[in-house]
Coordinates of C-alpha atoms in Angstrom, one line a residue:
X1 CA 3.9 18.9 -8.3
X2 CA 1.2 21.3 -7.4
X3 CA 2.7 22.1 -4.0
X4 CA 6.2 22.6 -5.8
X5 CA 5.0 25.0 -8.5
X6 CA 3.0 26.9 -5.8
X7 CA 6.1 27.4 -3.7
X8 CA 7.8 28.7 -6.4
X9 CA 5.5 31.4 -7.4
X10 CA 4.6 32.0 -3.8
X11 CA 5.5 35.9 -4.3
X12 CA 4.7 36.5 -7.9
X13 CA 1.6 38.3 -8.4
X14 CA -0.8 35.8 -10.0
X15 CA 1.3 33.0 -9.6
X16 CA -1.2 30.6 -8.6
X17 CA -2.3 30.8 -12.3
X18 CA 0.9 28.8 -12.7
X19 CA -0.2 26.2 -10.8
X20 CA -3.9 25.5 -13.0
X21 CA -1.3 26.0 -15.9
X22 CA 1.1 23.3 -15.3
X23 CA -1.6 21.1 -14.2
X24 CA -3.3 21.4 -17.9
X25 CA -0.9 18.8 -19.7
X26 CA -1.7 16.4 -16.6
X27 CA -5.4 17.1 -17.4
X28 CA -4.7 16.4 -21.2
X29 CA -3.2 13.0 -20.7
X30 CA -5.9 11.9 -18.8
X31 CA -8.5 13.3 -20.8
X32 CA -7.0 10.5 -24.1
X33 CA -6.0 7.8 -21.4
X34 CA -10.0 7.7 -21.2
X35 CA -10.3 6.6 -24.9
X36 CA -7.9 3.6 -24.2
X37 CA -10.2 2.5 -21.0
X38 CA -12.7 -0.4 -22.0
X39 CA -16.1 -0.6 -21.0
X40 CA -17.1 -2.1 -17.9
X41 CA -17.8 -6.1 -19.2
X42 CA -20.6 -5.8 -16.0
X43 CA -22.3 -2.6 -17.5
X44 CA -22.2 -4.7 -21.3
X45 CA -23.9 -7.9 -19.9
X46 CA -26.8 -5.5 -17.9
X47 CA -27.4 -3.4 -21.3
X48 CA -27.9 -7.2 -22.8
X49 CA -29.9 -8.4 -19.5
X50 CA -32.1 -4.7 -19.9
X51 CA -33.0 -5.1 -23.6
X52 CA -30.5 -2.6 -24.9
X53 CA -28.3 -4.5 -27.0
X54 CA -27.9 -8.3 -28.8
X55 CA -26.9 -11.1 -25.6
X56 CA -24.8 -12.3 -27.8
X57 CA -22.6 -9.0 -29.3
X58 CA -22.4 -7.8 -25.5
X59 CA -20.8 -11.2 -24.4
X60 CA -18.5 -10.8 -26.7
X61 CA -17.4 -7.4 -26.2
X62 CA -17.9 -8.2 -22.4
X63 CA -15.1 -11.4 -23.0
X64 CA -12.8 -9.0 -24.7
X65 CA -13.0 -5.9 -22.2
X66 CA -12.5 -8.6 -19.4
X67 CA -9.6 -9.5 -21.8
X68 CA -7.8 -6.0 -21.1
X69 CA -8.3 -5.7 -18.0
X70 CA -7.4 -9.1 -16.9
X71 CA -4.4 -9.3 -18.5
X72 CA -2.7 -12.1 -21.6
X73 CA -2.5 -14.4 -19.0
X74 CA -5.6 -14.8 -18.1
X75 CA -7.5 -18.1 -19.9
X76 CA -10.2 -18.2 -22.0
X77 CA -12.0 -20.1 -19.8
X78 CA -11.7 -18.5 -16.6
X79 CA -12.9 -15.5 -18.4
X80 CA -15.4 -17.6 -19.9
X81 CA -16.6 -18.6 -16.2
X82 CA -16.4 -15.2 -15.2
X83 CA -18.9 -14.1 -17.8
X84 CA -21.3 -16.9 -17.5
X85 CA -21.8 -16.1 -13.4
X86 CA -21.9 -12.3 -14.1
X87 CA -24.6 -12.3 -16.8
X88 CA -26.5 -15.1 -14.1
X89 CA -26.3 -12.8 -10.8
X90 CA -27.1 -10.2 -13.2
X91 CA -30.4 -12.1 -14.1
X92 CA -30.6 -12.9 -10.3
X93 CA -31.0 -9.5 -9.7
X94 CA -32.9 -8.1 -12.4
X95 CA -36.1 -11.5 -12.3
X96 CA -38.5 -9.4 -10.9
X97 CA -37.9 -5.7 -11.1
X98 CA -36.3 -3.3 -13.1
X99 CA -33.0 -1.3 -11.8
X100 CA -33.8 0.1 -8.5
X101 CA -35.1 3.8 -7.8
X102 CA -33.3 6.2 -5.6
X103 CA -36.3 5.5 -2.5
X104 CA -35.0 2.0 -2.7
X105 CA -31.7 3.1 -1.9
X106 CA -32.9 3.5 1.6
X107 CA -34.6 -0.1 1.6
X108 CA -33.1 -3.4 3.0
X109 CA -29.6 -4.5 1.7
X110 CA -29.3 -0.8 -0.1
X111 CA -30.2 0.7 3.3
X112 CA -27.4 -0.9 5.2
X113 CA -25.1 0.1 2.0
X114 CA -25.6 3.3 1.8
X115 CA -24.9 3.4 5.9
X116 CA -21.7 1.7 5.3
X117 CA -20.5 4.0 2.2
X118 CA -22.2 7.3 2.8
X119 CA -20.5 7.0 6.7
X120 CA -17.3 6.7 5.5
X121 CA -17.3 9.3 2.8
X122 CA -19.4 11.6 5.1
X123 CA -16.3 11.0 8.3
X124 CA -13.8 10.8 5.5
X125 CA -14.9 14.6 5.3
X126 CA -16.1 15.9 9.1
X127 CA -13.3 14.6 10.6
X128 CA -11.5 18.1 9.1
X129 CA -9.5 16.6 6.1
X130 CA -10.3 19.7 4.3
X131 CA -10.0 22.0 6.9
X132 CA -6.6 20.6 7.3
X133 CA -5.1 20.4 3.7
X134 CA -6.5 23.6 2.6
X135 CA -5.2 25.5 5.8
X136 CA -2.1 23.6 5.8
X137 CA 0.0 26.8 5.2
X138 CA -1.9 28.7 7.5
X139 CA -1.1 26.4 10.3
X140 CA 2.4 26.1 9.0
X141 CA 3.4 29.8 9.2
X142 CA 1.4 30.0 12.7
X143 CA 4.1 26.9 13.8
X144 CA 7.1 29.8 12.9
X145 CA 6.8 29.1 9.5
X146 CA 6.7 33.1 8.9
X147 CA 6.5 34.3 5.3
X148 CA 4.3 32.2 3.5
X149 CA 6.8 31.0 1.2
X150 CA 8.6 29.0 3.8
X151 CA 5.2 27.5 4.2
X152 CA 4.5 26.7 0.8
X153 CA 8.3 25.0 1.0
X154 CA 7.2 22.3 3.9
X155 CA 3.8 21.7 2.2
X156 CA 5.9 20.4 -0.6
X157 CA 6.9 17.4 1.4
X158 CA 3.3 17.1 3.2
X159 CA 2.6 16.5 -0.6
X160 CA 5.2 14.3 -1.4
X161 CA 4.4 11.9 2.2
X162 CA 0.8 12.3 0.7
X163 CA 1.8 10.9 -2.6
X164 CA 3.8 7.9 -0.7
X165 CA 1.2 7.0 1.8
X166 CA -1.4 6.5 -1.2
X167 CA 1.3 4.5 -3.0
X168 CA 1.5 2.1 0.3
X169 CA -2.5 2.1 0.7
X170 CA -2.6 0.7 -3.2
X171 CA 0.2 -2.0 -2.2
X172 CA -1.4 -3.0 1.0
X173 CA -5.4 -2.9 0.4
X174 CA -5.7 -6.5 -0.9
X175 CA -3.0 -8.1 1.4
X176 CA -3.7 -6.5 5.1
X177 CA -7.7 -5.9 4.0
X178 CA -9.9 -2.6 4.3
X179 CA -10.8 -2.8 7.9
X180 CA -7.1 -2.9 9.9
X181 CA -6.1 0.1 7.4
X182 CA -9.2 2.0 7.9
X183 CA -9.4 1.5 11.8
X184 CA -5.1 2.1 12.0
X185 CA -5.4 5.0 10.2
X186 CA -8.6 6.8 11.7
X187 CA -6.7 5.8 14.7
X188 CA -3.8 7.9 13.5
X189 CA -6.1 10.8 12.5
X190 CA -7.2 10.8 15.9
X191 CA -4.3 11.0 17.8
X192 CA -2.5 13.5 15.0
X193 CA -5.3 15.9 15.6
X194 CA -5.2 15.5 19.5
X195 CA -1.5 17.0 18.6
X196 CA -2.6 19.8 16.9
X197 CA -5.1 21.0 19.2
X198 CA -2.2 20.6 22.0
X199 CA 0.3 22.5 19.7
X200 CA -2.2 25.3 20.0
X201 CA -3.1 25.3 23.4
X202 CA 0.2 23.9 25.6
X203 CA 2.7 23.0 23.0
X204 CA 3.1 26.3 21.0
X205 CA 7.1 26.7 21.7
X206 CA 7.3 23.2 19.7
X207 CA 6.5 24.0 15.8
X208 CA 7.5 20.9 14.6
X209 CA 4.9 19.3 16.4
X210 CA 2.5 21.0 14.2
X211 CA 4.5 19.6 11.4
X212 CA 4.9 16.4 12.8
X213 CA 1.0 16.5 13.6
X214 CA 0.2 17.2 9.7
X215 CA 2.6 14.8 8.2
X216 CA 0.9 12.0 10.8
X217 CA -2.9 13.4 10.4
X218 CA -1.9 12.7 5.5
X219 CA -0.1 9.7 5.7
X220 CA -3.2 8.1 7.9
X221 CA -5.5 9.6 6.1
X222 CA -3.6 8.2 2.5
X223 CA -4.1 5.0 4.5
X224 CA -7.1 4.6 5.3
X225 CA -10.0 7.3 4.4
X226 CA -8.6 8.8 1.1
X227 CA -8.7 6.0 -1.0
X228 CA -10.4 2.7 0.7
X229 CA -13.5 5.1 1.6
X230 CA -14.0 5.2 -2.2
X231 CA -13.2 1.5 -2.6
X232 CA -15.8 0.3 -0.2
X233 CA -18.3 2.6 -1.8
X234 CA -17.4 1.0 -5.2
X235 CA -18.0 -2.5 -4.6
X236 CA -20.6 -2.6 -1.2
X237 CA -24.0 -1.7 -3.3
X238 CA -26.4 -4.0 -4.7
X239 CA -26.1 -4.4 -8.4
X240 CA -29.6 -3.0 -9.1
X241 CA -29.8 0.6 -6.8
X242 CA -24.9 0.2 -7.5
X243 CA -25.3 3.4 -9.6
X244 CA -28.2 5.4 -7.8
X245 CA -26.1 4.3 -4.5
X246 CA -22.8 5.8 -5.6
X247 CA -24.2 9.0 -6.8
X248 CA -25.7 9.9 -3.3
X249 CA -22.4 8.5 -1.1
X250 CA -20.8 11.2 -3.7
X251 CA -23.1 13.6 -3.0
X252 CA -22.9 13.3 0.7
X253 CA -18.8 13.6 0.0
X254 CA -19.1 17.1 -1.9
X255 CA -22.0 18.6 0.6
X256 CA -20.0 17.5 3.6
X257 CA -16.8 19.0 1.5
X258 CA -18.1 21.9 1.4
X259 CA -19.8 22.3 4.8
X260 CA -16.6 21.8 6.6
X261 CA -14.6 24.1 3.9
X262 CA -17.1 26.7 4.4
X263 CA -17.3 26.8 8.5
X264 CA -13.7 26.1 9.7
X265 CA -13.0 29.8 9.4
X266 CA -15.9 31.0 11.2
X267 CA -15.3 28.0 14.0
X268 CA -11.6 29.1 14.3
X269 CA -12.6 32.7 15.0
X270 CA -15.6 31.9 17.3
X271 CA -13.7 28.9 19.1
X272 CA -10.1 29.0 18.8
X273 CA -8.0 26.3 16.6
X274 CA -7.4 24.5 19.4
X275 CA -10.9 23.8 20.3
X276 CA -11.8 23.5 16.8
X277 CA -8.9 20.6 16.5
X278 CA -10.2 19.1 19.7
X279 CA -14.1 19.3 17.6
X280 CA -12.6 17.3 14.8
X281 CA -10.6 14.6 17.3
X282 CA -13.9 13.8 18.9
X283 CA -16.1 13.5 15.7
X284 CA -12.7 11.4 14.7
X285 CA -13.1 8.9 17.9
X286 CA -17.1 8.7 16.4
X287 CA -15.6 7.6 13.1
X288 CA -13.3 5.5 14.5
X289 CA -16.1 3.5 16.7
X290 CA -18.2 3.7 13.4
X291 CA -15.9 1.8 10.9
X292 CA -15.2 -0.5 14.0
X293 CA -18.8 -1.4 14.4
X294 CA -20.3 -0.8 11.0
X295 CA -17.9 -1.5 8.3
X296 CA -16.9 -4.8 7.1
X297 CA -14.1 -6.5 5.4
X298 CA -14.7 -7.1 1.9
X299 CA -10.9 -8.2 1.0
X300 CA -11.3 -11.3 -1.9
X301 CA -15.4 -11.1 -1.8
X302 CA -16.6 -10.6 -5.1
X303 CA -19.5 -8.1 -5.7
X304 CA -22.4 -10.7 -5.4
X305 CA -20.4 -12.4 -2.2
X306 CA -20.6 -8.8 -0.4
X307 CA -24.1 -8.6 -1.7
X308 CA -25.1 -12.0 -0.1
X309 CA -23.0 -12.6 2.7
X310 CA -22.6 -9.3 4.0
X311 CA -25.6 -6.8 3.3
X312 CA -28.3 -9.9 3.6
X313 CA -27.3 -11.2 7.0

């Protein structure tokens, strides 16, 4: 929607306000969809485990919110069971200390955690994804793509493929598992940005390959990176350093975010985009041999199963 509204104000001077403007309402709706959401029944049972509310209240407003987001059908006792084991391996992990510090982060299971979910947020980022979208119109109008407005046209439909890609990731996650997505779609990323850094040095009388290259380099990256990256990060920490855990993966998201946002124009000028495509298809065959080697597959584990039978071998 973004993408549209921009093309449509390409020329008008201080048209991109229209795009923040029309994404207000969006922002609206959220911001009361957030009322509606119900606590986390995981986050209830830990204040009860912690000393900051009644056992009793919290596993009943743990059984309801489990409720809501389970769905009618769901029984009262496999929600029942559900709340017993949480509030146990909750126990489990809180027996002997308190919620884990961020130095324990980088201790034992944490350790191997944090390698896991900070790598993939950290390649999700270096491998040029913002380099990429935010220059998409640059690269566009060098592929013959002249005024920017015919540029802003064809990002419309990188947006649109975007917005389809995620929609198959969602459908596909819990079927085909994290890991064949993740390593087919870096795989994709790899070879889409092996095509833009030939577009630029042997194949610059073919535009649509640059096209072609940017609609391959999204839809892989709404495959694999974009959304499973925060997924893993999600559900791979230990219960007691989970929060400390996702705060630096996010951290080490935004940093690399910005790193790469901030040096692509400086690296395009000093090396050329086709060497600076070529940069970002080797750092993608790094990520690629990372999530082969590093990342495991966490489809139908619960949280304490990845906790025990993945980060404590």
């Amino acid at each position: 929607f973004g993408y549209l509204v921009g093309s449509y104000e390409i020329d008008v001077v201080g048209g991109w306000r229209y795009m923040f403007g029309f994404s207000a309402p969006l922002a609206a709706i959220m911001a009361v969809g957030m009322w509606s959401l119900p606590p986390s029944p995981r986050w209830l049972l830990l204040r009860a485990v912690q000393g900051k509310g009644p056992m009793e209240d919290n596993k009943k407003k743990a059984m309801n919110a489990l409720r809501r987001l389970k769905g009618p059908s769901a029984s009262d006792k496999v929600l029942t069971d559900e709340i017993e084991n949480n509030l146990s391996s909750i126990k489990a992990a809180y027996a002997d200390q308190a919620e884990g510090s961020i130095f324990q982060v980088f201790e034992g299971a944490s350790l191997k955690a944090f390698t896991i979910g900070g790598g993939l947020v950290l390649f999700q980022q270096i491998t040029g994804q913002p380099s990429v979208l935010y220059y998409a119109t640059s690269i566009l109008q060098t592929a013959g793509f002249t005024t920017a407005s015919d540029a802003a046209k064809v990002s419309i439909l990188i947006g649109l493929f975007k917005f389809v890609m995620t929609g198959v990731a969602v459908l596909k996650v819990d079927n085909l598992g994290r890991r064949p997505l993740m390593i087919g779609g870096v795989s994709g990323i790899t070879v889409a940005l092996f095509l833009l850094a030939a577009y630029y040095k042997v194949l610059s009388g073919f535009p649509y390959v640059a096209v072609g290259a940017l609609l391959l380099y999204v839809g892989c990256y709404q495959l694999s990176f974009g959304p499973i990256s925060w997924l893993m990060v999600s559900e791979i920490f230990p219960l007691r350093t989970r929060g400390r855990g996702i705060s630096l993966a996010v951290l080490t998201n935004f940093g690399s975010n910005a790193l790469v946002t901030l040096a692509f124009s400086p690296l395009q000028g000093y090396l050329g985009p086709a060497n600076v495509f070529l940069l970002f298809a080797a750092i993608s065959l790094l990520a690629l041999l990372f999530v082969i080697l590093n990342v495991p597959e966490t489809k139908g584990l619960s949280l304490e199963e990845i906790e025990s039978k993945i980060l404590k071998k």
